[in-house]
């Protein structure tokens, strides 16, 4: 019997034969504690033009994740084949341990384990190596994890309470696991005020459900109040993520808190009021609720509505958990001063980098009167006969004070130009200065859309707080299955809490000074919905709002600005009128502002600029062609390097798949360079500036050279058909043996008969195919 040679084994074989048995022998339960081949992140979506692709080269994929209990990861292992050293995978493992916030990382090549311990004691080395048989048991790594996370022994039962799971097999993502565990650990440790910051689209409601479920099952909390500020959010929560609470859960209605239910979902407007008699939350004792969760807490508890603060103050003995994508930090209000530093933050930037959130492209459009300004002639009157104040009006004045009708029409035409070039049924939100502007924009879109708006009266709807008809259509706008409305014009109503998964276009014709508002608006487009082919979204910006992307505060750590004195409350009563975070919608202010409506002033677009998210997370003007060039050159240092790899590859498709991992999709490049070019020429042209030949030109060059005269008549006929197939469909088609089942090949017999009888066997057929490829791509003999 031959001796097993480790050097010849694959990484998977090393795992099966050496690493997994060693972990099991250390006492780890293979069903509950050992997870193999765990995808932590799918890799970011790259978008250029109207094209997108996942860069799977940047996905995070752990060979092993070890858990104390399901959902409580405590260690990660990176495996390598035996041609690598024991510690070769340690840097990868440390990267995974870092995002999962766990203290133990291991690497192995099947000979031994390398270990990294983030909390060594008694002079221990941080990194060590030990034999396979010495892998630590679960209890050792659990104690290390508890120390690393600050979990006390008496809190262990709560922190290990099981997650909810059902037959669907849905599991929380790595960052949701971390968010859930951080909150549960903090609550178990006695912390009363908690802040959880998660970017829009990252599953805050599902995360919240698991937090409540675990605390409720552990009986740390018995009664829960989940406060939301939109009716639609309460209804969605009941039937979706919180459905497992059916029987113990109710929505507060008829101005009554029913003590028969343990989980209460409430619209804060429904339990508060201006009169003492309306404050129904006071109908129960101050210790009635053990946990209060405040959704979109930046809107209420720390900012513009004291009603939420009154509820929190009444139930001050309860655990209070604030949820937000954008903690509000201004000189007047502060989430952090109330709730404390976030127990966990998952940012928009990280979500896009991981590939869980949709990236965006930005189309910046400058209109001449916005940029250059406009000054009326002395004594000029507007269309309503009002004399226009003589001064220069600029971008901030447009649609707020000065209404140039031709400007509204220009914006609407540009929006419809984009939709008609992509898909006129892509869900779109247009953010306007105020309700009046939203109505004018609705009218302008109807006129710009033409027949499509005539045929479908709900094609565009104004969805604002004062429009019952519009608000009634909000559910239909959000529903991916509902075709109409397609376009929503709004001012403030849809900036937050609207789960429009399939929204592909956001139009900004709104002056935005508040980073909080800006991030909330951008969040309307950040969800990925693969079922509806939503991988990215476009922002068309007419008001330079997207300059906030370049602000260091965008997606940075929130900085506390409000600093209360000793006698001041952690959150002050009501912010002053000039608080930009409180007033940037302009609806209330603009209602009493004098406006000038002018019809005859011409306007035009002076320039446009398209920007994309680069690999560094910053906006860039790089095209898909330039992006592809950089990615190819990251794999192949020179044209000669690429040609050597291409010519020696047993199957060219392996190289194509290698580039696809970087986000280079050759079908996308065909849209840029030309559909008649094959993969080889697209790569050489885009990455190394070589003049391309079409597939047909390459096929004809091979036929002219009569290289295959050494083959018999039938073999030459099959070879000619393969060359013709390359000319039509490319290299992938002829490398797939199934092509021999199709015409014209089937005329020569079955695939087995063609390979055996015409070419003399599989090896000879593969040699002929290799010769075809050599002749097609021989750069020294292109006739």
XYZ file of C-alpha atoms in Angstrom:
783
model
C 0.000 0.000 0.000
C 1.484 3.358 -1.048
C 2.185 6.058 1.554
C -0.065 9.118 1.416
C 1.879 12.136 0.148
C 0.532 15.269 1.865
C 2.136 17.529 -0.728
C -0.150 16.107 -3.402
C -3.348 16.621 -1.407
C -5.739 19.495 -2.038
C -6.689 21.988 0.661
C -10.061 20.244 0.964
C -8.305 16.890 1.491
C -6.099 18.434 4.204
C -9.231 19.656 5.971
C -11.017 16.311 5.740
C -8.065 14.106 6.684
C -6.198 16.195 9.272
C -7.768 19.453 10.470
C -11.394 18.381 11.033
C -10.440 15.164 12.902
C -8.109 17.184 15.152
C -10.895 19.644 16.021
C -13.370 16.836 16.715
C -10.827 15.014 18.886
C -10.517 18.200 20.977
C -14.196 17.868 21.903
C -15.914 20.156 19.393
C -19.410 19.073 18.324
C -19.404 18.710 14.500
C -23.134 19.453 14.237
C -23.448 22.459 16.555
C -19.994 23.979 16.941
C -18.038 23.402 13.710
C -19.022 25.261 10.525
C -17.078 24.703 7.311
C -16.662 27.005 4.328
C -18.462 30.010 5.828
C -19.042 32.976 3.510
C -18.793 36.067 5.693
C -19.181 38.621 2.881
C -20.027 38.110 -0.819
C -17.654 40.797 -2.116
C -18.519 44.320 -3.272
C -20.534 45.152 -6.370
C -18.569 47.158 -8.929
C -20.612 49.572 -11.043
C -19.487 51.495 -14.100
C -21.927 53.008 -16.561
C -25.035 50.830 -16.454
C -22.918 47.728 -15.818
C -22.287 45.962 -12.554
C -20.456 42.870 -11.342
C -19.394 41.403 -8.021
C -15.704 41.504 -7.184
C -15.634 38.066 -5.569
C -11.861 38.349 -5.239
C -12.606 40.581 -2.266
C -15.160 38.326 -0.610
C -14.403 37.035 2.882
C -14.640 33.265 3.203
C -13.578 31.397 6.340
C -12.603 27.733 6.127
C -13.822 27.104 9.698
C -15.845 29.077 12.207
C -16.051 27.526 15.672
C -18.972 28.492 17.920
C -19.709 27.955 21.608
C -23.412 27.857 20.749
C -24.957 28.422 17.293
C -24.746 32.152 16.611
C -21.921 32.745 19.090
C -18.674 32.435 17.102
C -15.537 32.292 19.238
C -12.733 31.189 16.876
C -11.789 31.034 13.192
C -9.401 28.694 11.338
C -7.805 29.259 7.930
C -6.644 26.101 6.138
C -3.932 25.732 3.477
C -2.597 22.793 1.530
C 0.651 21.178 2.652
C 2.785 23.125 0.203
C 2.334 26.129 2.492
C 3.763 26.713 5.975
C 1.675 26.163 9.094
C 1.127 29.895 9.675
C 0.654 30.890 6.032
C -3.086 31.509 6.518
C -2.751 33.482 9.758
C -3.128 36.931 8.214
C -6.351 35.843 6.548
C -7.614 34.338 9.777
C -6.824 37.533 11.677
C -8.797 39.546 9.141
C -11.841 37.353 9.714
C -11.369 37.400 13.503
C -11.228 41.184 13.400
C -14.572 41.691 11.635
C -16.203 39.020 13.835
C -14.675 40.564 16.988
C -13.352 37.260 18.337
C -10.036 36.648 20.153
C -8.863 33.324 18.700
C -7.464 32.791 15.192
C -5.740 29.669 13.864
C -3.981 28.533 10.706
C -3.030 25.014 9.624
C -1.511 23.128 6.696
C -2.300 19.685 8.122
C 1.013 19.336 9.985
C 0.212 21.475 13.029
C -1.727 24.551 14.146
C -0.534 28.146 14.371
C -2.427 30.143 16.993
C -3.033 33.855 17.648
C -4.455 34.777 21.067
C -5.601 38.405 21.467
C -5.497 38.228 25.291
C -2.405 36.261 26.362
C -1.851 35.845 30.105
C 1.119 35.184 32.406
C 3.737 36.106 29.811
C 2.312 33.865 27.072
C 3.319 34.562 23.492
C 0.614 36.056 21.336
C 1.391 33.615 18.518
C 2.430 30.007 18.996
C 2.457 26.678 17.141
C 1.425 23.296 18.502
C 0.730 19.747 17.210
C -2.593 18.734 15.685
C -3.423 16.687 18.767
C -3.135 19.752 21.031
C -5.961 21.879 19.614
C -7.752 23.572 22.552
C -11.169 22.271 23.644
C -14.311 24.469 23.497
C -14.194 25.357 27.195
C -10.736 26.943 26.886
C -11.696 29.146 23.941
C -15.048 30.052 25.530
C -13.310 31.327 28.668
C -10.941 33.304 26.465
C -13.922 34.764 24.561
C -15.731 35.726 27.786
C -12.663 37.545 29.036
C -12.177 39.290 25.689
C -15.805 40.468 25.610
C -16.089 41.260 29.310
C -18.802 38.666 30.028
C -19.204 37.805 33.692
C -19.854 34.220 34.791
C -23.240 35.162 36.225
C -24.324 36.601 32.849
C -23.360 33.527 30.873
C -26.857 32.020 30.776
C -28.332 35.145 29.181
C -25.553 35.654 26.672
C -25.846 32.068 25.451
C -29.641 32.088 25.001
C -30.500 30.520 21.626
C -31.357 32.494 18.524
C -34.730 32.007 16.884
C -34.493 29.639 13.924
C -37.136 28.178 11.641
C -37.423 25.772 8.735
C -36.298 28.432 6.247
C -32.741 28.114 7.506
C -32.261 31.901 7.546
C -29.172 32.873 9.503
C -28.036 36.335 10.574
C -25.087 37.808 8.707
C -21.800 38.221 10.543
C -22.421 41.875 11.446
C -25.981 41.100 12.588
C -24.587 38.369 14.842
C -22.129 40.861 16.298
C -24.829 43.521 16.787
C -27.182 41.034 18.472
C -24.490 39.620 20.739
C -23.184 43.066 21.724
C -26.627 44.273 22.777
C -27.487 41.058 24.630
C -24.128 41.089 26.427
C -24.523 44.757 27.409
C -28.092 44.213 28.635
C -27.047 41.118 30.597
C -24.283 43.196 32.185
C -26.812 45.726 33.474
C -26.437 48.508 30.899
C -29.752 50.401 30.643
C -29.250 52.739 27.693
C -27.966 51.249 24.469
C -27.402 52.659 20.979
C -27.154 50.442 17.889
C -26.012 52.109 14.672
C -26.656 50.150 11.465
C -26.773 51.561 7.941
C -30.101 51.598 6.142
C -30.698 48.297 4.375
C -28.649 46.147 6.740
C -31.609 44.516 8.492
C -32.149 46.521 11.678
C -35.635 45.081 12.217
C -34.503 41.452 11.876
C -31.562 42.185 14.177
C -33.927 43.804 16.675
C -36.235 40.793 16.567
C -33.378 38.440 17.491
C -32.272 40.764 20.320
C -35.789 40.873 21.770
C -36.272 37.127 21.248
C -33.123 36.192 23.142
C -33.696 38.631 26.022
C -37.366 37.600 26.220
C -36.599 33.847 26.203
C -33.934 34.383 28.873
C -36.610 36.294 30.899
C -34.320 39.275 31.288
C -37.289 41.164 29.844
C -40.945 40.173 30.007
C -42.747 43.113 28.425
C -41.399 45.024 25.442
C -42.459 48.269 23.767
C -41.205 48.757 20.200
C -41.747 52.385 19.180
C -41.905 53.401 15.518
C -42.895 56.678 13.872
C -44.665 55.366 10.769
C -47.800 53.224 10.605
C -46.364 51.264 7.703
C -43.338 50.286 9.818
C -45.559 48.930 12.569
C -47.636 46.894 10.115
C -44.578 45.553 8.251
C -42.952 44.524 11.512
C -46.024 42.579 12.664
C -46.287 40.431 9.539
C -42.612 40.056 8.668
C -39.665 39.822 11.051
C -41.706 39.755 14.289
C -44.167 37.105 13.123
C -42.749 34.439 15.515
C -44.158 36.549 18.372
C -47.714 35.931 17.101
C -49.938 35.242 20.101
C -47.961 37.375 22.546
C -47.653 40.451 20.321
C -50.045 43.262 19.456
C -50.097 46.642 17.807
C -51.283 49.325 20.221
C -54.577 50.691 18.905
C -57.775 52.316 20.101
C -55.557 54.307 22.456
C -55.158 51.380 24.821
C -52.202 49.345 26.072
C -53.456 45.784 26.533
C -51.643 44.082 29.457
C -52.552 40.665 28.013
C -49.722 41.018 25.475
C -46.003 40.964 26.183
C -44.684 42.458 22.933
C -46.277 45.809 22.069
C -45.586 47.620 18.824
C -46.669 51.242 19.001
C -46.847 54.297 16.838
C -45.571 56.911 19.240
C -48.253 59.350 18.066
C -50.862 56.772 19.177
C -49.712 56.705 22.793
C -48.819 60.366 23.337
C -50.610 63.656 22.950
C -50.628 67.279 23.989
C -53.189 66.747 26.752
C -52.460 64.689 29.832
C -55.506 62.523 29.068
C -53.982 61.570 25.705
C -50.789 60.202 27.221
C -51.981 56.597 27.306
C -48.527 55.289 28.153
C -49.245 56.593 31.658
C -52.169 54.180 31.935
C -49.667 51.508 32.981
C -47.145 51.612 35.801
C -43.650 53.044 35.292
C -42.133 49.549 35.577
C -44.632 47.923 33.191
C -42.128 47.614 30.313
C -38.716 46.015 30.801
C -37.393 46.961 27.353
C -38.188 49.888 25.087
C -36.819 49.878 21.547
C -36.904 53.202 19.682
C -36.660 52.820 15.908
C -35.119 55.726 13.957
C -34.190 57.254 17.308
C -32.446 60.200 15.630
C -35.908 61.516 14.719
C -37.432 61.514 18.152
C -35.587 60.902 21.349
C -32.691 63.205 20.618
C -34.086 65.744 18.256
C -37.312 67.242 17.093
C -40.056 65.618 19.131
C -40.103 65.672 22.887
C -42.920 63.079 23.040
C -40.487 60.189 22.704
C -38.278 61.615 25.415
C -41.315 61.869 27.693
C -42.011 58.150 27.177
C -38.390 57.245 27.911
C -38.354 59.382 31.014
C -41.566 57.748 32.278
C -40.227 54.214 31.801
C -36.762 55.152 33.053
C -36.182 51.804 34.782
C -36.499 49.877 31.502
C -33.642 48.922 29.198
C -33.802 51.499 26.386
C -32.361 50.590 22.978
C -32.080 53.257 20.291
C -31.820 52.153 16.651
C -30.563 54.457 13.914
C -28.505 54.613 10.756
C -27.511 58.178 11.582
C -26.982 59.156 15.212
C -27.796 62.827 15.538
C -24.971 64.930 16.903
C -25.331 68.711 16.770
C -24.624 71.541 19.161
C -28.220 71.242 20.409
C -29.025 67.520 20.424
C -27.160 64.271 20.946
C -28.065 60.596 20.734
C -24.760 59.638 22.308
C -25.239 61.841 25.367
C -28.544 60.079 25.962
C -27.859 56.461 25.013
C -24.086 56.358 25.372
C -21.515 55.331 22.783
C -22.878 52.819 20.234
C -22.518 49.229 21.387
C -21.966 48.383 17.721
C -21.723 50.300 14.447
C -22.074 48.913 10.936
C -21.599 51.703 8.432
C -22.778 52.306 4.886
C -19.170 52.242 3.689
C -18.550 48.855 5.319
C -21.829 47.470 3.958
C -20.872 48.448 0.407
C -17.334 47.128 0.855
C -18.678 43.795 2.132
C -21.192 43.566 -0.717
C -24.343 43.589 1.405
C -25.341 47.102 0.307
C -25.746 48.532 -3.173
C -23.083 50.968 -4.381
C -24.076 54.124 -6.195
C -23.018 56.163 -9.155
C -23.473 59.922 -9.020
C -24.497 62.088 -11.962
C -23.772 65.704 -11.040
C -25.654 68.199 -13.198
C -25.091 71.947 -13.134
C -27.750 74.297 -14.474
C -26.577 77.700 -15.658
C -28.849 79.856 -13.466
C -27.932 77.759 -10.420
C -24.207 78.151 -10.982
C -23.939 81.626 -12.500
C -26.863 83.097 -10.606
C -29.712 85.215 -11.981
C -30.585 88.851 -11.299
C -33.938 90.326 -12.389
C -34.002 93.608 -14.235
C -35.080 96.647 -12.146
C -38.829 96.627 -11.521
C -39.319 93.171 -13.051
C -42.482 91.375 -11.973
C -43.159 87.661 -11.759
C -46.018 85.829 -13.455
C -48.367 86.686 -10.590
C -47.629 90.407 -10.826
C -45.338 90.594 -7.784
C -42.281 92.796 -8.099
C -39.192 90.622 -7.753
C -36.686 91.743 -5.161
C -33.636 92.962 -7.036
C -30.703 90.783 -6.020
C -28.765 87.814 -7.345
C -30.562 84.482 -6.910
C -28.404 81.378 -6.692
C -28.731 77.613 -6.367
C -29.986 77.737 -2.774
C -32.832 80.038 -3.855
C -34.025 77.880 -6.742
C -37.417 76.270 -6.064
C -37.455 77.755 -2.554
C -37.773 81.465 -3.365
C -37.316 81.694 -7.121
C -39.337 79.324 -9.288
C -38.167 79.282 -12.882
C -40.740 77.158 -14.683
C -38.318 76.238 -17.443
C -35.903 74.928 -14.817
C -38.512 72.469 -13.487
C -39.187 71.309 -17.039
C -35.452 70.895 -17.701
C -34.982 68.767 -14.565
C -37.966 66.584 -15.469
C -36.735 66.067 -19.047
C -33.266 65.083 -17.810
C -34.752 62.567 -15.353
C -36.916 61.007 -18.074
C -33.937 60.943 -20.451
C -32.109 58.768 -17.910
C -35.090 56.483 -17.313
C -35.827 56.068 -21.018
C -32.177 55.136 -21.594
C -32.218 52.530 -18.804
C -35.737 51.445 -17.862
C -38.705 53.847 -17.618
C -40.213 51.550 -14.953
C -37.276 51.742 -12.528
C -38.570 52.923 -9.143
C -37.499 56.552 -8.631
C -37.701 59.052 -5.765
C -37.329 62.769 -6.514
C -36.532 64.807 -3.400
C -37.829 68.368 -3.669
C -37.476 71.533 -1.603
C -41.012 71.494 -0.226
C -44.513 70.190 -0.894
C -45.219 72.924 -3.448
C -42.074 71.979 -5.375
C -42.999 68.277 -5.179
C -46.350 69.036 -6.837
C -44.742 71.130 -9.578
C -42.203 68.366 -10.194
C -44.997 65.782 -10.432
C -46.656 67.894 -13.111
C -43.351 68.408 -14.968
C -42.648 64.639 -14.952
C -46.131 63.913 -16.332
C -45.443 66.283 -19.220
C -41.929 64.937 -19.815
C -43.078 61.296 -19.643
C -45.776 61.828 -22.266
C -47.746 58.775 -23.360
C -46.554 56.549 -20.531
C -48.112 58.983 -18.011
C -51.308 59.200 -20.072
C -51.649 55.416 -20.161
C -50.809 55.050 -16.464
C -52.204 57.839 -14.246
C -50.255 56.439 -11.282
C -46.927 56.466 -13.151
C -45.844 59.452 -11.055
C -47.375 60.367 -7.682
C -46.679 63.123 -5.176
C -46.151 61.315 -1.867
C -46.107 63.995 0.816
C -47.529 64.367 4.302
C -50.507 66.449 3.171
C -51.603 64.142 0.335
C -53.894 61.271 1.350
C -53.927 59.983 -2.238
C -50.144 59.952 -2.319
C -49.701 58.367 1.104
C -52.217 55.702 0.135
C -49.881 54.732 -2.712
C -46.776 54.444 -0.520
C -47.281 50.707 0.039
C -47.569 50.158 -3.711
C -44.415 52.172 -4.357
C -42.514 50.056 -1.826
C -43.906 46.718 -3.052
C -41.502 45.216 -5.635
C -44.407 43.294 -7.167
C -46.428 46.476 -7.738
C -45.559 48.228 -10.997
C -47.099 51.588 -10.081
C -46.326 54.190 -8.904
C -42.932 54.265 -10.625
C -41.860 57.800 -9.694
C -42.510 59.447 -6.334
C -42.000 63.176 -5.837
C -41.585 64.091 -2.183
C -40.005 66.606 0.138
C -39.560 65.053 3.575
C -41.979 62.140 4.053
C -39.779 59.541 2.325
C -36.403 60.532 3.748
C -36.526 57.799 6.379
C -38.248 54.554 7.284
C -39.368 53.752 3.725
C -38.130 50.291 2.733
C -38.050 50.770 -1.047
C -35.865 47.774 -1.907
C -36.071 48.193 -5.675
C -35.476 51.960 -5.831
C -32.849 52.403 -8.550
C -32.854 56.174 -9.015
C -32.698 58.978 -6.461
C -32.977 62.535 -7.752
C -31.783 65.385 -5.538
C -33.286 68.756 -6.390
C -33.198 69.725 -2.743
C -30.764 71.834 -0.752
C -29.391 69.548 1.960
C -27.198 70.955 4.717
C -27.774 68.187 7.232
C -25.525 65.119 7.096
C -28.217 63.186 8.982
C -30.842 63.952 6.350
C -28.423 63.284 3.507
C -27.477 59.843 4.818
C -31.121 58.959 5.376
C -31.988 59.957 1.800
C -29.084 57.964 0.347
C -30.305 55.002 2.407
C -33.459 54.822 0.275
C -31.381 53.218 -2.484
C -28.848 51.075 -0.650
C -30.724 47.768 -0.557
C -29.665 44.991 -2.908
C -32.527 42.938 -4.345
C -31.156 40.167 -6.527
C -34.629 38.863 -7.402
C -35.356 42.158 -9.163
C -31.851 42.688 -10.560
C -31.138 45.575 -8.186
C -27.389 45.659 -7.529
C -26.710 49.404 -7.591
C -28.512 52.705 -7.775
C -27.988 56.057 -9.435
C -28.089 59.489 -7.829
C -28.823 62.456 -10.111
C -27.834 65.585 -8.209
C -28.957 69.047 -9.317
C -28.113 70.849 -6.050
C -24.529 69.786 -5.212
C -25.898 67.778 -2.294
C -23.528 64.900 -3.079
C -20.576 67.126 -2.178
C -21.371 65.773 1.298
C -19.877 62.452 0.177
C -16.502 64.192 0.341
C -17.122 65.523 3.836
C -14.908 63.723 6.395
C -18.018 63.342 8.572
C -19.774 61.245 5.914
C -19.879 57.718 7.283
C -17.315 58.628 9.893
C -17.644 58.085 13.618
C -20.275 60.420 15.115
C -18.674 63.212 17.109
C -20.487 64.526 20.153
C -20.938 68.277 19.878
C -23.600 68.903 22.521
C -21.911 69.219 25.906
C -24.436 69.711 28.723
C -23.542 71.613 31.860
C -24.053 69.964 35.241
C -27.685 71.036 35.475
C -28.568 70.424 31.815
C -30.497 67.350 30.654
C -28.625 64.766 28.513
C -30.986 65.796 25.721
C -32.327 69.364 25.767
C -36.054 70.150 25.397
C -36.469 71.588 21.909
C -33.691 72.767 19.570
C -33.695 76.392 18.433
C -35.406 77.335 15.207
C -32.136 77.785 13.320
C -30.919 74.230 13.915
C -30.049 73.107 10.395
C -30.673 69.463 11.234
C -34.148 70.329 12.358
C -35.218 72.539 9.484
C -33.521 71.553 6.285
C -36.675 70.196 4.656
C -38.010 73.705 4.382
C -41.668 72.617 4.312
C -42.818 74.676 7.289
C -40.485 77.606 6.669
C -41.211 77.789 2.955
C -44.965 77.714 3.442
C -44.826 81.351 4.586
C -41.889 82.404 2.418
C -42.601 84.759 -0.457
C -41.951 83.005 -3.768
C -41.493 84.406 -7.240
C -42.775 82.381 -10.200
C -41.162 83.277 -13.534
C -41.950 81.541 -16.809
C -39.907 83.232 -19.513
C -36.338 82.801 -18.266
C -34.401 80.241 -20.347
C -32.207 77.676 -18.555
C -29.828 75.003 -19.764
C -27.428 72.369 -18.469
C -23.856 73.674 -18.555
C -22.089 70.409 -17.621
C -22.510 66.873 -16.297
C -20.081 64.657 -14.443
C -20.457 60.952 -13.622
C -18.648 59.534 -10.576
C -18.400 56.012 -9.159
C -17.185 54.435 -5.933
C -13.534 53.442 -6.294
C -11.697 50.629 -4.507
C -10.773 53.113 -1.775
C -14.441 53.859 -1.105
C -14.162 57.375 -2.545
C -15.872 58.750 -5.624
C -13.928 58.527 -8.864
C -14.607 59.262 -12.530
C -12.942 56.017 -13.623
C -14.802 54.254 -16.453
C -15.527 50.523 -16.626
C -12.800 50.238 -19.267
C -10.270 51.911 -16.964
C -11.400 49.809 -14.023
C -10.993 46.615 -16.062
C -7.528 47.667 -17.198
C -6.402 48.130 -13.595
C -7.849 44.782 -12.527
C -6.232 42.851 -15.407
C -2.892 44.539 -14.731
C -3.168 43.578 -11.060
C -3.123 39.923 -12.195
C -0.755 40.179 -15.174
C 2.224 42.521 -14.938
C 2.736 42.829 -18.703
C 1.381 41.719 -22.062
C 4.044 38.990 -22.213
C 2.981 37.767 -18.785
C -0.634 37.568 -19.940
C 0.259 35.844 -23.231
C 2.349 33.206 -21.440
C -0.522 32.463 -19.059
C -3.137 32.476 -21.814
C -1.164 30.214 -24.150
C -0.234 27.727 -21.426
C -3.726 27.523 -19.924
C -5.364 24.152 -20.474
C -8.707 25.989 -20.698
C -8.914 29.692 -21.476
C -12.189 29.870 -19.537
C -10.185 29.483 -16.313
C -8.517 32.848 -16.986
C -11.878 34.424 -17.830
C -13.313 33.162 -14.531
C -10.220 34.463 -12.724
C -10.889 37.955 -14.078
C -14.601 37.704 -13.249
C -13.581 37.301 -9.611
C -12.097 40.809 -9.907
C -15.349 42.169 -11.334
C -14.141 42.154 -14.955
C -17.097 40.795 -16.920
C -16.110 40.507 -20.573
C -19.716 40.792 -21.741
C -19.692 44.236 -20.112
C -16.495 45.155 -21.947
C -18.139 44.160 -25.215
C -20.743 46.856 -24.543
C -17.895 49.381 -24.326
C -15.460 48.132 -27.002
C -17.652 46.155 -29.391
C -19.720 42.980 -29.424
C -17.706 41.350 -32.233
C -14.487 41.119 -30.227
C -13.564 37.953 -28.339
C -12.260 37.621 -24.816
C -8.587 37.533 -25.822
C -8.768 40.728 -27.859
C -10.865 42.552 -25.289
C -8.262 41.828 -22.608
C -5.264 42.701 -24.783
C -6.860 45.886 -26.083
C -8.230 47.225 -22.795
C -5.293 46.286 -20.553
C -2.302 46.515 -22.928
C -3.459 48.861 -25.746
C -3.194 46.191 -28.445
C -5.213 46.741 -31.660
C -8.112 44.246 -31.466
C -9.259 41.766 -34.087
C -12.834 40.567 -34.257
C -13.560 36.890 -33.700
C -14.454 36.575 -37.362
C -11.139 38.144 -38.440
C -9.210 35.683 -36.269
C -11.214 32.740 -37.636
C -10.607 33.823 -41.238
C -6.870 34.255 -40.594
C -6.652 30.650 -39.362
C -8.524 29.317 -42.396
C -6.222 31.224 -44.779
C -3.153 29.543 -43.311
C -4.402 26.002 -44.117
C -2.660 24.726 -41.003
C -5.004 21.768 -40.542
C -4.368 20.014 -43.883
C -2.579 17.245 -41.970
C -5.982 16.065 -40.660
C -8.403 13.850 -42.544
C -11.413 15.243 -44.384
C -13.959 14.631 -41.610
C -11.634 15.932 -38.896
C -11.009 19.110 -40.951
C -14.759 19.576 -41.311
C -15.213 19.337 -37.520
C -12.271 21.718 -36.976
C -13.734 24.227 -39.465
C -17.069 24.031 -37.619
C -15.301 24.677 -34.300
C -13.529 27.711 -35.788
C -16.852 28.998 -37.159
C -18.425 28.502 -33.749
C -15.647 30.557 -32.161
C -16.340 33.317 -34.686
C -20.007 33.349 -33.663
C -19.896 32.703 -29.928
C -16.359 32.903 -28.547
C -13.859 30.684 -26.806
C -16.152 29.384 -24.047
C -18.373 27.624 -26.574
C -15.672 25.492 -28.189
C -14.061 24.538 -24.867
C -17.353 22.996 -23.735
C -17.511 19.382 -24.961
C -21.296 19.573 -25.017
C -21.015 21.578 -28.226
C -20.526 18.275 -30.079
C -24.163 17.422 -29.322
C -25.335 20.354 -31.460
C -25.515 20.944 -35.179
C -23.533 20.843 -37.378
C -21.427 18.490 -35.210
C -24.273 16.050 -34.661
C -24.223 15.428 -38.428
C -20.921 13.596 -37.918
C -22.253 11.305 -35.183
C -22.523 11.303 -31.410
C -19.836 13.144 -29.372
C -18.233 9.807 -28.482
C -18.174 8.767 -32.162
C -16.638 12.095 -33.224
C -13.919 11.935 -30.551
C -13.142 8.217 -30.987
C -13.703 7.526 -34.697
C -12.761 10.859 -36.306
C -9.930 12.010 -33.995
C -8.766 8.666 -32.575
C -9.588 9.322 -28.938
C -10.039 11.998 -26.268
C -6.366 12.893 -26.049
C -6.112 13.446 -29.822
C -9.285 15.581 -29.818
C -7.867 17.738 -26.998
C -4.614 18.172 -28.974
C -6.601 19.319 -32.009
C -8.563 21.790 -29.871
C -5.310 23.121 -28.406
C -3.931 23.598 -31.927
C -7.075 25.525 -32.907
C -6.557 27.864 -29.952
C -2.855 28.267 -30.690
C -3.634 29.264 -34.262
C -6.466 31.612 -33.247
C -4.330 33.473 -30.714
C -0.874 33.287 -32.273
C 0.029 36.983 -32.152
C 3.086 36.483 -34.402
C 1.051 35.168 -37.326
C -2.003 37.395 -37.544
C -2.417 37.785 -41.292
